[in-house]
Coordinates of C-alpha atoms in Angstrom, one line a residue:
M142 CA -0.1 0.1 -0.2
F143 CA 3.2 2.1 1.0
S144 CA 4.5 1.5 -2.2
L145 CA 1.4 2.3 -4.6
S146 CA 1.2 5.8 -2.8
L147 CA 5.0 6.5 -3.0
R148 CA 5.0 5.8 -6.8
R149 CA 1.5 7.5 -7.2
L150 CA 3.2 10.8 -5.3
L151 CA 6.4 10.2 -6.9
G152 CA 5.8 9.9 -10.1
T153 CA 8.2 7.5 -12.7
R154 CA 10.9 10.8 -12.9
N155 CA 11.0 12.0 -9.1
K156 CA 11.3 8.2 -8.5
R157 CA 14.3 8.2 -10.3
I158 CA 16.3 10.9 -9.0
L159 CA 15.1 9.6 -5.6
L160 CA 16.8 6.4 -6.0
F161 CA 19.7 8.3 -7.7
L162 CA 20.2 10.6 -4.4
L163 CA 20.0 7.5 -2.4
L164 CA 23.0 5.6 -4.2
L165 CA 24.9 8.7 -3.7
A166 CA 24.2 8.7 -0.2
S167 CA 25.2 4.8 -0.1
L168 CA 28.3 5.4 -1.8
A169 CA 29.3 8.7 0.4
F170 CA 28.8 6.3 3.8
I171 CA 30.9 3.4 2.3
Y172 CA 33.6 6.2 0.9
H173 CA 33.5 7.6 4.6
S174 CA 33.9 4.4 6.6
H175 CA 37.0 3.6 4.5
S176 CA 38.6 6.6 5.4
R177 CA 37.9 6.4 8.3
N178 CA 39.3 2.8 8.9
N179 CA 42.2 4.1 6.7
S180 CA 43.3 6.8 8.6
E181 CA 42.9 5.0 12.0
T182 CA 45.2 1.9 10.4
F183 CA 47.3 4.1 8.8
E184 CA 47.8 7.4 10.7
N185 CA 51.5 7.8 11.2
E186 CA 52.0 6.6 7.7
T187 CA 49.7 8.7 5.7
A188 CA 48.8 11.7 8.2
A189 CA 49.3 15.2 6.1
P190 CA 51.7 17.4 8.2
P191 CA 50.3 20.6 9.8
P192 CA 49.5 23.5 7.8
N193 CA 51.9 25.8 8.4
P194 CA 50.4 28.8 10.4
W195 CA 52.8 31.6 9.0
L196 CA 51.8 30.8 5.2
K197 CA 49.5 33.7 5.4
F198 CA 51.4 35.8 7.2
A199 CA 53.6 36.6 4.5
D200 CA 53.5 40.2 4.6
H201 CA 52.5 40.3 8.1
L202 CA 54.0 43.0 10.1
P203 CA 53.2 43.9 13.8
T204 CA 53.3 47.5 12.7
E205 CA 50.9 48.7 16.0
E206 CA 52.6 46.3 18.6
Y207 CA 56.0 47.4 17.3
D208 CA 55.1 51.1 17.0
A209 CA 54.3 51.0 21.0
L210 CA 57.0 49.3 22.1
L211 CA 59.5 51.9 20.8
T212 CA 57.4 54.8 21.5
A213 CA 57.5 53.1 25.4
R214 CA 61.1 52.4 25.3
A215 CA 61.9 56.0 23.8
S216 CA 59.4 58.0 26.4
R217 CA 62.0 56.3 29.1
P218 CA 64.4 59.7 29.6
S219 CA 68.1 59.4 28.8
P220 CA 70.2 59.2 31.5
W221 CA 72.9 61.3 30.2
T222 CA 71.8 64.7 28.2
S223 CA 74.9 64.6 25.9
L224 CA 75.0 61.4 24.1
T225 CA 73.8 60.4 21.0
M226 CA 71.6 57.2 21.1
P227 CA 71.5 55.2 18.6
N228 CA 68.4 53.8 19.0
W229 CA 68.4 50.4 16.7
Q230 CA 65.2 49.0 15.5
A231 CA 64.4 46.7 13.3
T232 CA 63.5 48.2 9.4
E233 CA 60.5 46.6 7.3
A234 CA 62.5 44.5 5.2
Q235 CA 64.2 43.0 8.4
Q236 CA 60.9 41.9 9.6
L237 CA 59.5 40.8 6.3
S238 CA 63.0 38.5 6.1
L239 CA 61.9 37.0 9.2
N240 CA 58.6 36.2 8.2
R241 CA 60.4 33.9 5.4
I242 CA 62.7 32.3 7.9
I243 CA 59.8 31.6 10.0
R244 CA 57.6 29.7 7.0
N245 CA 60.8 28.2 6.2
A246 CA 61.3 26.7 9.4
L247 CA 60.6 23.1 9.2
Q248 CA 61.9 19.9 9.7
H249 CA 65.5 19.6 9.1
P250 CA 66.1 17.7 6.0
E251 CA 67.3 14.2 6.1
A252 CA 69.2 14.0 3.5
T253 CA 72.1 16.1 4.9
Q254 CA 72.4 13.9 8.0
E255 CA 75.0 11.6 6.9
I256 CA 76.8 15.1 6.1
W257 CA 76.6 15.8 9.8
Q258 CA 77.2 12.7 11.0
A259 CA 80.4 12.6 9.6
R260 CA 81.2 15.9 10.6
Q261 CA 80.5 15.3 14.3
D262 CA 82.5 12.8 14.1
R263 CA 85.3 14.7 13.4
V264 CA 84.7 16.9 16.5
V265 CA 84.5 13.8 18.6
D266 CA 88.4 13.0 16.9
A267 CA 89.5 16.5 17.9
T268 CA 88.0 15.9 21.3
K269 CA 89.9 13.0 22.2
Y270 CA 92.6 14.0 20.9
A271 CA 93.3 16.8 22.8
W272 CA 92.3 15.2 25.7
D273 CA 94.7 12.2 24.9
A274 CA 97.8 15.2 24.9
Y275 CA 96.7 16.3 27.9
R276 CA 96.1 12.7 29.4
R277 CA 99.6 11.9 28.6
N278 CA 101.7 15.4 29.2
A279 CA 99.4 16.4 32.2
F280 CA 97.1 14.6 33.8
G281 CA 95.1 15.9 36.7
C282 CA 96.7 19.3 36.7
D283 CA 94.7 22.8 36.6
E284 CA 95.9 24.0 33.3
Y285 CA 97.7 22.3 30.1
H286 CA 100.8 23.6 28.2
P287 CA 100.7 21.8 24.9
I288 CA 104.1 23.1 23.5
S289 CA 105.9 22.8 26.4
R290 CA 104.2 19.2 27.0
T291 CA 103.4 20.6 31.0
G292 CA 100.8 20.9 33.6
T293 CA 100.2 23.9 35.9
N294 CA 98.3 23.9 39.0
N295 CA 96.0 26.8 40.4
T296 CA 97.2 26.1 43.9
R297 CA 99.8 23.6 45.7
Q298 CA 97.4 20.6 45.1
G299 CA 95.6 21.7 42.5
V300 CA 91.7 21.6 42.4
G301 CA 90.7 19.4 39.7
Y302 CA 90.3 22.3 37.4
F303 CA 90.8 20.7 33.6
V304 CA 89.1 17.6 34.4
A305 CA 86.1 18.5 35.8
D306 CA 85.7 21.3 33.4
V307 CA 85.7 18.5 30.2
L308 CA 84.1 15.8 31.8
D309 CA 80.3 16.2 30.6
T310 CA 82.1 16.7 27.3
L311 CA 83.6 13.4 27.1
L312 CA 80.3 11.7 28.8
L313 CA 77.9 13.6 26.1
M314 CA 80.3 12.4 23.2
G315 CA 80.1 9.1 24.7
L316 CA 83.7 8.7 25.0
V317 CA 83.0 6.5 28.3
K318 CA 86.5 5.3 29.0
E319 CA 88.3 9.1 28.8
Y320 CA 84.9 10.1 30.9
N321 CA 85.6 7.4 33.5
E322 CA 89.2 8.0 33.7
G323 CA 88.2 11.9 34.5
R324 CA 85.7 10.9 37.3
N325 CA 87.8 8.5 39.0
F326 CA 91.0 10.8 39.1
L327 CA 88.1 14.0 41.0
V328 CA 86.5 11.6 43.4
H329 CA 89.7 9.4 44.6
H330 CA 92.2 12.1 44.5
V331 CA 90.7 15.3 44.4
S332 CA 89.9 17.2 48.0
Y333 CA 89.0 20.6 48.8
D334 CA 90.2 20.7 52.0
Q335 CA 93.6 22.5 51.4
P336 CA 95.3 25.7 51.9
G337 CA 94.5 28.2 48.8
V338 CA 92.8 31.2 47.3
V339 CA 90.9 30.2 44.0
S340 CA 88.8 32.3 41.8
L341 CA 85.5 32.5 43.1
F342 CA 83.9 32.9 39.4
E343 CA 85.6 30.6 37.6
T344 CA 86.3 27.8 40.3
T345 CA 82.3 28.2 40.2
I346 CA 81.6 28.0 36.5
R347 CA 84.1 25.7 35.6
V348 CA 84.5 23.2 38.6
L349 CA 81.1 23.5 40.4
G350 CA 79.5 23.6 37.4
G351 CA 81.3 20.8 35.7
L352 CA 80.6 18.4 38.8
L353 CA 76.9 19.0 38.6
A354 CA 76.8 18.6 35.3
A355 CA 78.1 15.2 35.1
F356 CA 76.2 14.5 37.9
H357 CA 72.9 14.8 35.9
W358 CA 74.5 13.3 32.9
S359 CA 75.8 10.0 34.2
G360 CA 72.4 9.7 35.9
E361 CA 72.3 11.5 39.2
S362 CA 73.2 8.4 41.3
D363 CA 76.7 9.4 41.5
H364 CA 77.2 10.5 44.9
G365 CA 80.9 10.7 44.5
L366 CA 80.1 13.4 42.2
L367 CA 77.6 15.3 44.6
D368 CA 79.7 14.7 47.6
L369 CA 82.5 16.8 45.9
A370 CA 80.1 19.1 44.9
T371 CA 78.6 19.7 47.9
D372 CA 81.6 20.2 49.9
L373 CA 83.1 22.8 47.3
G374 CA 80.0 24.7 47.1
L375 CA 80.0 24.7 51.1
R376 CA 83.7 26.2 51.1
L377 CA 83.0 29.2 48.3
A378 CA 80.0 30.4 49.7
K379 CA 81.6 31.5 52.5
S380 CA 82.6 34.1 50.4
M381 CA 79.3 35.3 50.5
N382 CA 79.2 36.1 54.0
T383 CA 79.5 40.1 53.5
S384 CA 77.7 42.6 55.4
T385 CA 75.8 43.3 51.9
G386 CA 76.1 39.7 50.4
I387 CA 78.2 41.2 47.5
P388 CA 81.4 38.7 47.3
P389 CA 84.8 39.5 46.5
E390 CA 86.4 37.9 43.8
T391 CA 88.3 35.5 45.2
A392 CA 87.5 31.9 47.8
I393 CA 89.5 30.7 50.2
L394 CA 89.1 27.0 50.6
R395 CA 90.0 26.6 54.2
S396 CA 88.9 29.7 55.9
D397 CA 86.4 30.7 58.4
G398 CA 85.1 34.4 59.6
M399 CA 83.7 37.0 57.2
P400 CA 85.4 37.7 53.7
Y401 CA 85.8 41.3 52.6
A402 CA 85.1 42.7 49.8
S403 CA 85.8 46.2 47.8
L404 CA 84.9 46.1 44.1
S405 CA 83.8 43.1 42.8
S406 CA 83.2 42.3 39.1
T407 CA 80.0 42.6 38.4
A408 CA 80.1 39.3 35.7
E409 CA 81.3 37.4 38.3
V410 CA 79.3 38.2 41.4
A411 CA 76.0 37.9 39.3
T412 CA 77.3 34.6 37.7
L413 CA 77.0 31.8 40.3
Q414 CA 73.4 31.4 40.8
L415 CA 72.8 28.7 37.9
E416 CA 75.2 26.5 39.6
F417 CA 73.9 27.2 43.5
R418 CA 71.0 27.1 42.8
Y419 CA 70.8 23.5 41.3
L420 CA 73.1 22.1 43.8
S421 CA 70.7 23.8 46.3
K422 CA 68.0 21.9 44.2
L423 CA 69.6 18.5 44.5
T424 CA 70.8 18.5 48.1
H425 CA 68.1 20.8 49.9
H426 CA 70.8 23.0 51.8
T427 CA 68.6 26.2 51.5
E428 CA 71.6 27.9 52.4
F429 CA 73.0 27.6 48.7
R430 CA 70.0 29.6 47.1
T431 CA 69.9 32.0 50.3
A432 CA 73.3 33.3 49.1
V433 CA 73.2 33.9 45.3
D434 CA 69.3 35.0 45.5
R435 CA 70.6 37.3 48.5
I436 CA 72.9 38.9 45.8
M437 CA 70.2 39.2 43.2
D438 CA 68.3 41.1 45.8
V439 CA 70.8 43.6 46.0
L440 CA 71.9 44.0 42.0
L441 CA 67.7 44.2 41.3
Q442 CA 67.7 47.0 43.5
A443 CA 70.6 49.2 42.8
S444 CA 70.4 52.0 40.6
K445 CA 70.8 51.6 36.7
Y446 CA 71.3 53.5 33.8
D447 CA 67.9 52.4 31.9
G448 CA 68.7 48.7 32.5
L449 CA 72.5 48.6 31.6
V450 CA 75.0 48.4 34.6
P451 CA 78.8 49.2 35.1
I452 CA 81.0 46.6 35.4
Y453 CA 81.7 46.8 38.9
V454 CA 79.3 46.4 42.1
N455 CA 80.7 47.8 45.5
A456 CA 80.6 45.2 47.9
Q457 CA 80.4 47.7 50.7
T458 CA 77.5 49.5 49.4
G459 CA 76.0 47.3 46.8
Q460 CA 75.8 49.8 44.2
F461 CA 77.1 49.6 41.0
A462 CA 80.6 51.2 40.4
G463 CA 82.7 51.9 37.9
D464 CA 83.9 54.2 34.4
D465 CA 82.4 51.9 31.8
I466 CA 79.3 49.9 30.9
R467 CA 80.0 47.0 28.3
L468 CA 78.7 43.4 27.4
G469 CA 82.1 42.0 27.1
S470 CA 84.6 41.1 29.6
R471 CA 83.3 41.9 33.6
G472 CA 79.8 42.4 32.4
D473 CA 78.5 39.7 30.0
S474 CA 77.4 37.1 31.8
Y475 CA 75.1 39.8 34.0
Y476 CA 73.0 39.7 31.4
E477 CA 73.1 36.2 30.3
Y478 CA 71.9 35.0 33.5
L479 CA 69.3 37.3 34.4
L480 CA 67.5 35.6 31.2
K481 CA 68.7 32.1 32.2
Q482 CA 67.3 32.6 35.7
W483 CA 64.0 32.9 34.5
M484 CA 64.4 30.2 32.4
Q485 CA 66.1 27.6 35.0
T486 CA 63.4 27.1 37.2
G487 CA 60.5 27.4 34.2
Q488 CA 59.8 31.0 33.9
T489 CA 58.6 31.1 37.2
E490 CA 60.3 34.1 38.7
P491 CA 59.4 36.9 36.5
R492 CA 61.4 39.5 38.3
Y493 CA 63.8 38.0 36.3
R494 CA 62.8 38.1 32.8
E495 CA 61.2 41.9 33.6
E496 CA 64.8 43.1 34.4
Y497 CA 66.8 41.1 31.0
D498 CA 64.0 43.2 29.0
R499 CA 64.9 46.2 30.5
A500 CA 68.5 45.6 30.2
M501 CA 68.0 44.7 26.4
D502 CA 66.0 47.7 25.1
G503 CA 69.2 49.9 27.3
V504 CA 71.1 47.3 24.9
K505 CA 69.0 49.0 22.0
K506 CA 68.9 52.7 22.7
F507 CA 72.5 52.8 23.7
L508 CA 74.7 50.5 22.6
V509 CA 73.7 48.9 18.5
E510 CA 75.2 50.5 15.7
V511 CA 75.6 49.3 12.3
T512 CA 78.9 49.6 10.0
P513 CA 78.5 52.1 7.2
M514 CA 80.0 49.8 4.2
Q515 CA 79.1 46.2 5.3
N516 CA 76.3 47.0 7.3
L517 CA 77.5 45.3 9.8
T518 CA 75.3 45.1 13.2
Y519 CA 77.4 45.6 16.5
I520 CA 77.8 46.3 20.5
G521 CA 79.7 49.0 21.3
E522 CA 80.7 50.3 24.8
L523 CA 80.0 53.2 26.7
T524 CA 83.1 54.9 28.7
G525 CA 83.1 58.2 30.7
L526 CA 80.6 57.3 32.9
L527 CA 81.9 59.1 36.1
S528 CA 82.7 62.8 33.7
G529 CA 78.5 62.4 33.4
A530 CA 78.9 62.8 29.9
P531 CA 80.2 58.9 28.5
A532 CA 81.3 58.6 24.8
F533 CA 80.3 55.8 22.8
K534 CA 83.2 53.3 22.0
P535 CA 82.8 51.3 18.8
K536 CA 84.4 48.4 20.2
M537 CA 83.2 44.7 20.6
D538 CA 85.0 41.7 22.4
H539 CA 84.4 38.8 20.9
L540 CA 82.8 37.7 24.7
V541 CA 79.5 39.6 23.0
C542 CA 79.1 37.1 20.9
F543 CA 77.0 35.2 23.2
L544 CA 74.1 37.8 22.8
G545 CA 73.2 36.6 19.3
G546 CA 72.2 33.3 20.8
N547 CA 70.9 34.6 24.3
L548 CA 68.5 37.1 22.6
A549 CA 67.1 34.2 20.0
L550 CA 66.9 32.0 23.2
G551 CA 64.7 34.6 25.4
A552 CA 62.6 35.1 22.2
T553 CA 61.6 31.9 22.0
K554 CA 61.8 30.1 25.1
G555 CA 64.1 27.8 23.7
K556 CA 61.6 26.6 21.2
P557 CA 62.2 25.9 17.0
L558 CA 60.6 28.6 15.5
S559 CA 58.6 25.6 13.6
Q560 CA 56.8 25.0 17.1
V561 CA 56.0 28.4 17.5
S562 CA 52.5 30.1 16.6
P563 CA 52.2 33.2 15.1
L564 CA 50.0 34.4 18.0
D565 CA 52.7 33.2 20.4
I566 CA 55.3 35.5 19.3
S567 CA 55.3 39.2 19.9
A568 CA 56.6 42.1 18.1
R569 CA 59.7 42.4 21.4
D570 CA 60.3 38.7 20.2
R571 CA 60.6 39.6 16.8
E572 CA 63.0 42.3 17.4
D573 CA 64.8 39.9 19.5
L574 CA 65.2 37.5 16.6
I575 CA 66.0 40.0 14.3
L576 CA 68.9 41.2 16.4
A577 CA 70.4 37.8 17.3
R578 CA 70.6 37.0 13.7
E579 CA 72.6 40.7 12.6
L580 CA 75.0 40.5 15.6
T581 CA 75.6 36.6 15.0
E582 CA 76.2 37.4 11.1
T583 CA 78.5 40.3 12.8
C584 CA 80.1 37.8 14.7
V585 CA 81.0 34.9 11.9
R586 CA 82.7 38.3 10.0
M587 CA 85.0 38.8 12.8
Y588 CA 86.5 35.3 12.1
L589 CA 85.7 35.2 8.2
D590 CA 87.0 38.2 7.1
M591 CA 90.2 37.6 9.2
P592 CA 93.0 36.2 7.3
L593 CA 93.7 32.9 9.1
G594 CA 90.1 32.4 9.2
L595 CA 89.6 32.6 13.0
S596 CA 88.1 35.9 15.0
P597 CA 90.7 38.1 17.5
E598 CA 89.9 38.6 20.9
I599 CA 88.3 42.3 20.5
A600 CA 86.9 44.2 17.1
H601 CA 86.8 47.5 16.2
F602 CA 84.7 49.0 13.7
R603 CA 84.5 52.0 11.7
Q604 CA 82.0 55.0 12.2
S605 CA 82.5 56.6 8.3
P606 CA 83.6 54.6 4.8
A607 CA 87.0 54.3 4.6
S608 CA 88.7 56.4 1.8
P609 CA 89.8 54.8 -1.1
D610 CA 93.5 54.6 -0.6
D611 CA 93.1 52.0 2.8
P612 CA 94.2 48.5 1.9
N613 CA 91.6 47.7 4.1
Q614 CA 87.8 48.2 2.7
G615 CA 86.1 46.4 5.5
D616 CA 84.2 47.4 8.5
I617 CA 86.2 45.3 11.1
L618 CA 89.5 46.9 12.6
V619 CA 91.7 44.8 14.6
H620 CA 94.5 46.4 17.1
Q621 CA 97.5 45.3 17.4
A622 CA 96.8 44.2 21.1
D623 CA 93.7 42.7 20.2
R624 CA 95.2 40.0 17.1
H625 CA 95.1 37.2 19.2
N626 CA 92.3 33.9 19.7
I627 CA 92.2 32.0 22.7
L628 CA 90.1 29.6 21.1
R629 CA 86.6 31.3 22.4
P630 CA 83.4 29.6 22.2
E631 CA 80.7 32.8 22.2
T632 CA 80.4 32.8 18.4
I633 CA 80.2 28.9 18.4
E634 CA 77.1 28.9 20.8
S635 CA 75.0 31.3 18.7
L636 CA 75.7 29.3 15.9
L637 CA 74.2 26.4 18.1
L638 CA 71.6 28.6 19.2
L639 CA 70.2 30.2 16.0
W640 CA 70.2 26.9 14.3
R641 CA 68.2 24.9 17.0
I642 CA 65.6 27.8 16.9
T643 CA 65.5 29.0 13.1
G644 CA 66.6 25.5 11.2
E645 CA 68.7 27.7 8.7
E646 CA 71.4 25.9 7.5
K647 CA 73.5 28.4 7.4
W648 CA 75.1 28.7 10.8
R649 CA 75.6 25.1 10.4
E650 CA 77.4 25.5 7.4
Y651 CA 79.5 28.4 9.1
G652 CA 80.5 26.8 12.4
W653 CA 81.6 23.6 9.9
V654 CA 83.9 26.4 8.1
I655 CA 85.6 28.0 11.4
F656 CA 85.9 24.4 12.9
E657 CA 88.3 23.4 10.0
N658 CA 90.3 26.4 10.4
F659 CA 90.7 25.6 14.3
E660 CA 91.8 22.5 13.2
K661 CA 94.2 24.0 10.2
W662 CA 95.6 26.5 12.4
A663 CA 95.4 25.6 16.4
K664 CA 96.0 22.1 16.5
M665 CA 99.7 20.5 16.8
D666 CA 100.6 17.9 14.4
N667 CA 102.3 16.1 17.1
G668 CA 100.2 15.3 19.0
G669 CA 100.5 17.9 21.6
G670 CA 97.0 19.2 21.5
F671 CA 95.3 22.6 20.1
T672 CA 97.2 25.8 21.4
G673 CA 96.3 29.5 21.2
L674 CA 97.2 31.7 18.7
R675 CA 98.6 34.9 19.0
D676 CA 97.7 36.8 15.7
V677 CA 95.1 35.8 13.5
T678 CA 96.4 38.6 10.5
E679 CA 99.6 36.5 10.2
V680 CA 99.9 33.5 8.4
P681 CA 101.2 31.2 9.5
P682 CA 100.8 32.2 12.8
K683 CA 102.6 31.9 16.3
R684 CA 101.6 29.8 18.8
E685 CA 100.5 30.4 22.7
D686 CA 101.8 27.5 24.6
K687 CA 98.5 26.9 26.5
M688 CA 95.1 24.7 25.8
E689 CA 92.3 26.9 27.2
T690 CA 89.9 24.2 29.4
F691 CA 87.2 25.6 27.9
F692 CA 88.0 25.0 24.2
L693 CA 86.7 21.3 25.4
A694 CA 84.3 22.5 27.9
E695 CA 82.6 24.7 25.3
T696 CA 83.8 25.2 21.8
L697 CA 84.5 21.7 20.9
K698 CA 81.0 20.8 22.6
Y699 CA 79.0 23.6 21.1
F700 CA 80.3 22.4 17.3
Y701 CA 79.6 18.4 18.9
L702 CA 75.8 19.7 19.2
L703 CA 75.5 21.9 16.5
F704 CA 76.3 19.5 14.1
G705 CA 74.1 16.8 16.0
S706 CA 70.3 16.2 16.8
D707 CA 68.2 18.6 17.8
E708 CA 67.2 16.2 20.6
K709 CA 70.7 15.6 22.2
V710 CA 70.1 18.2 25.1
P711 CA 66.7 20.1 24.0
L712 CA 66.8 24.2 25.0
T713 CA 63.0 23.6 26.5
K714 CA 64.7 21.0 28.8
Y715 CA 68.4 22.1 29.7
V716 CA 69.7 25.6 30.6
F717 CA 73.5 26.4 29.5
N718 CA 75.6 27.9 32.4
T719 CA 78.2 30.2 30.6
E720 CA 80.9 27.2 30.5
A721 CA 78.3 25.4 28.8
H722 CA 77.5 23.0 31.5
P723 CA 73.8 21.7 30.7
L724 CA 72.0 21.9 33.7
P725 CA 68.0 20.8 33.6
M726 CA 65.4 22.8 34.4
F727 CA 63.0 22.4 37.7
S728 CA 60.8 23.8 40.4
W729 CA 61.3 24.2 43.3
E730 CA 58.5 23.0 44.7

């Protein structure tokens, strides 16, 4: 009855249409069911990569947000009416270039992995070569002199300076036999219960930092290393028992009573915190954290020049002192550790990030300049603070080359750009990334523009174009006293961080060229290790009779990580102390 009524209602033509629609619906249901099952079965093999959200932001410029940032920065009055401020800011071309970099920040190409593995193996070979030379000629000594094949100590008995600094490098590179040699020497033959005066800063970042990193990377179960670190920490921390909490630059290993400090280096007293805070976390000795946090309380409250600080601290008053502002020697790691203390405890202590951002605003207002011919961006210095009318000095230490990596690290909190949403990167972050890239390009030029392909200790920069008859038509000038190279790591550190964050292959390629230049000029042919060089403008160069501990602890470690997998020491889980010892992020709870 129903069938008859339906035929009468629809008629022959409409019935055919209905049957066709029912057939389409059936096919759609079958297709949907098959696709769902196929997707569930082969999801990992067939799932398309998520669309890059930056593709639609090709010409995006955060104009209003950036203008507001610049206006706020300019609204703070200058501490010096007579000083012409560079007031660096990112150009529109640099902003658009950054958009392209962000859009291209995809998975690193697999096709090149075999090449980079071979290059990483070369770094391991170089590290083993350097360690073997030290082990043969000076094992256990604090310092190694490869030309004379001798070692020296910083105290009468030595403090394990070289071995402790290098230990985690050996472990990360899989040099297990060498690691065990070093570990057993420290645990069984080194005691800090000895007379002697040591650098508080250097002993903290190299020895204490090295012991803590080795303890962590060996599984946090080697209590021989932790006990040694704890004993050293207790002895060093006595130096912080001053009226203001600001320590002197030295520590007496076997000492009681209150130390005395007058003027201390800003960087040195502000670069103890990562190490002592992690030691406090491991041992539950709250006095370690209390001591270094007290230093920061004093420094954060002290008067500053628009976020910038002189290179000394008066330990009696707790105020900054001195005639110079610079991000090189005695200034550098104050700024570095502002950011890294914030990152170390999971971004839960905002006062450090806020002070870091203020300081970087000051850097951009007063210290960033661009050269007239090569358009090299560099960080200069201010001198003559005590006169009330400081002058800008177009000089940059190689030490300042840490800043490019630090700026990039702060911009993304260690995340690669491929994992950053357009909504999660602010105008300030973009500006920091742009400055990071420009500054690191300059640091690379400090290498590649030299006859040896290696950087001088200090570079000076032209402020006006060269005359046509000047044989040096570049913008980098090197004074006679500054031409040496002691195998420093800062540029390689920034290459690593920029590679990890931007995914631009060029940072790795720069690193490989520099590594080969170190091998060509600094490596000794007769098994002696590597040496410093007296003059990077002279071919062939004369050698210095020293292989710095940081060449293995930092420079070679950064090369190794630069040429390897991003999963080794991920930047979202670790912070490098200023001696390249990777310490884990943690929570105080």
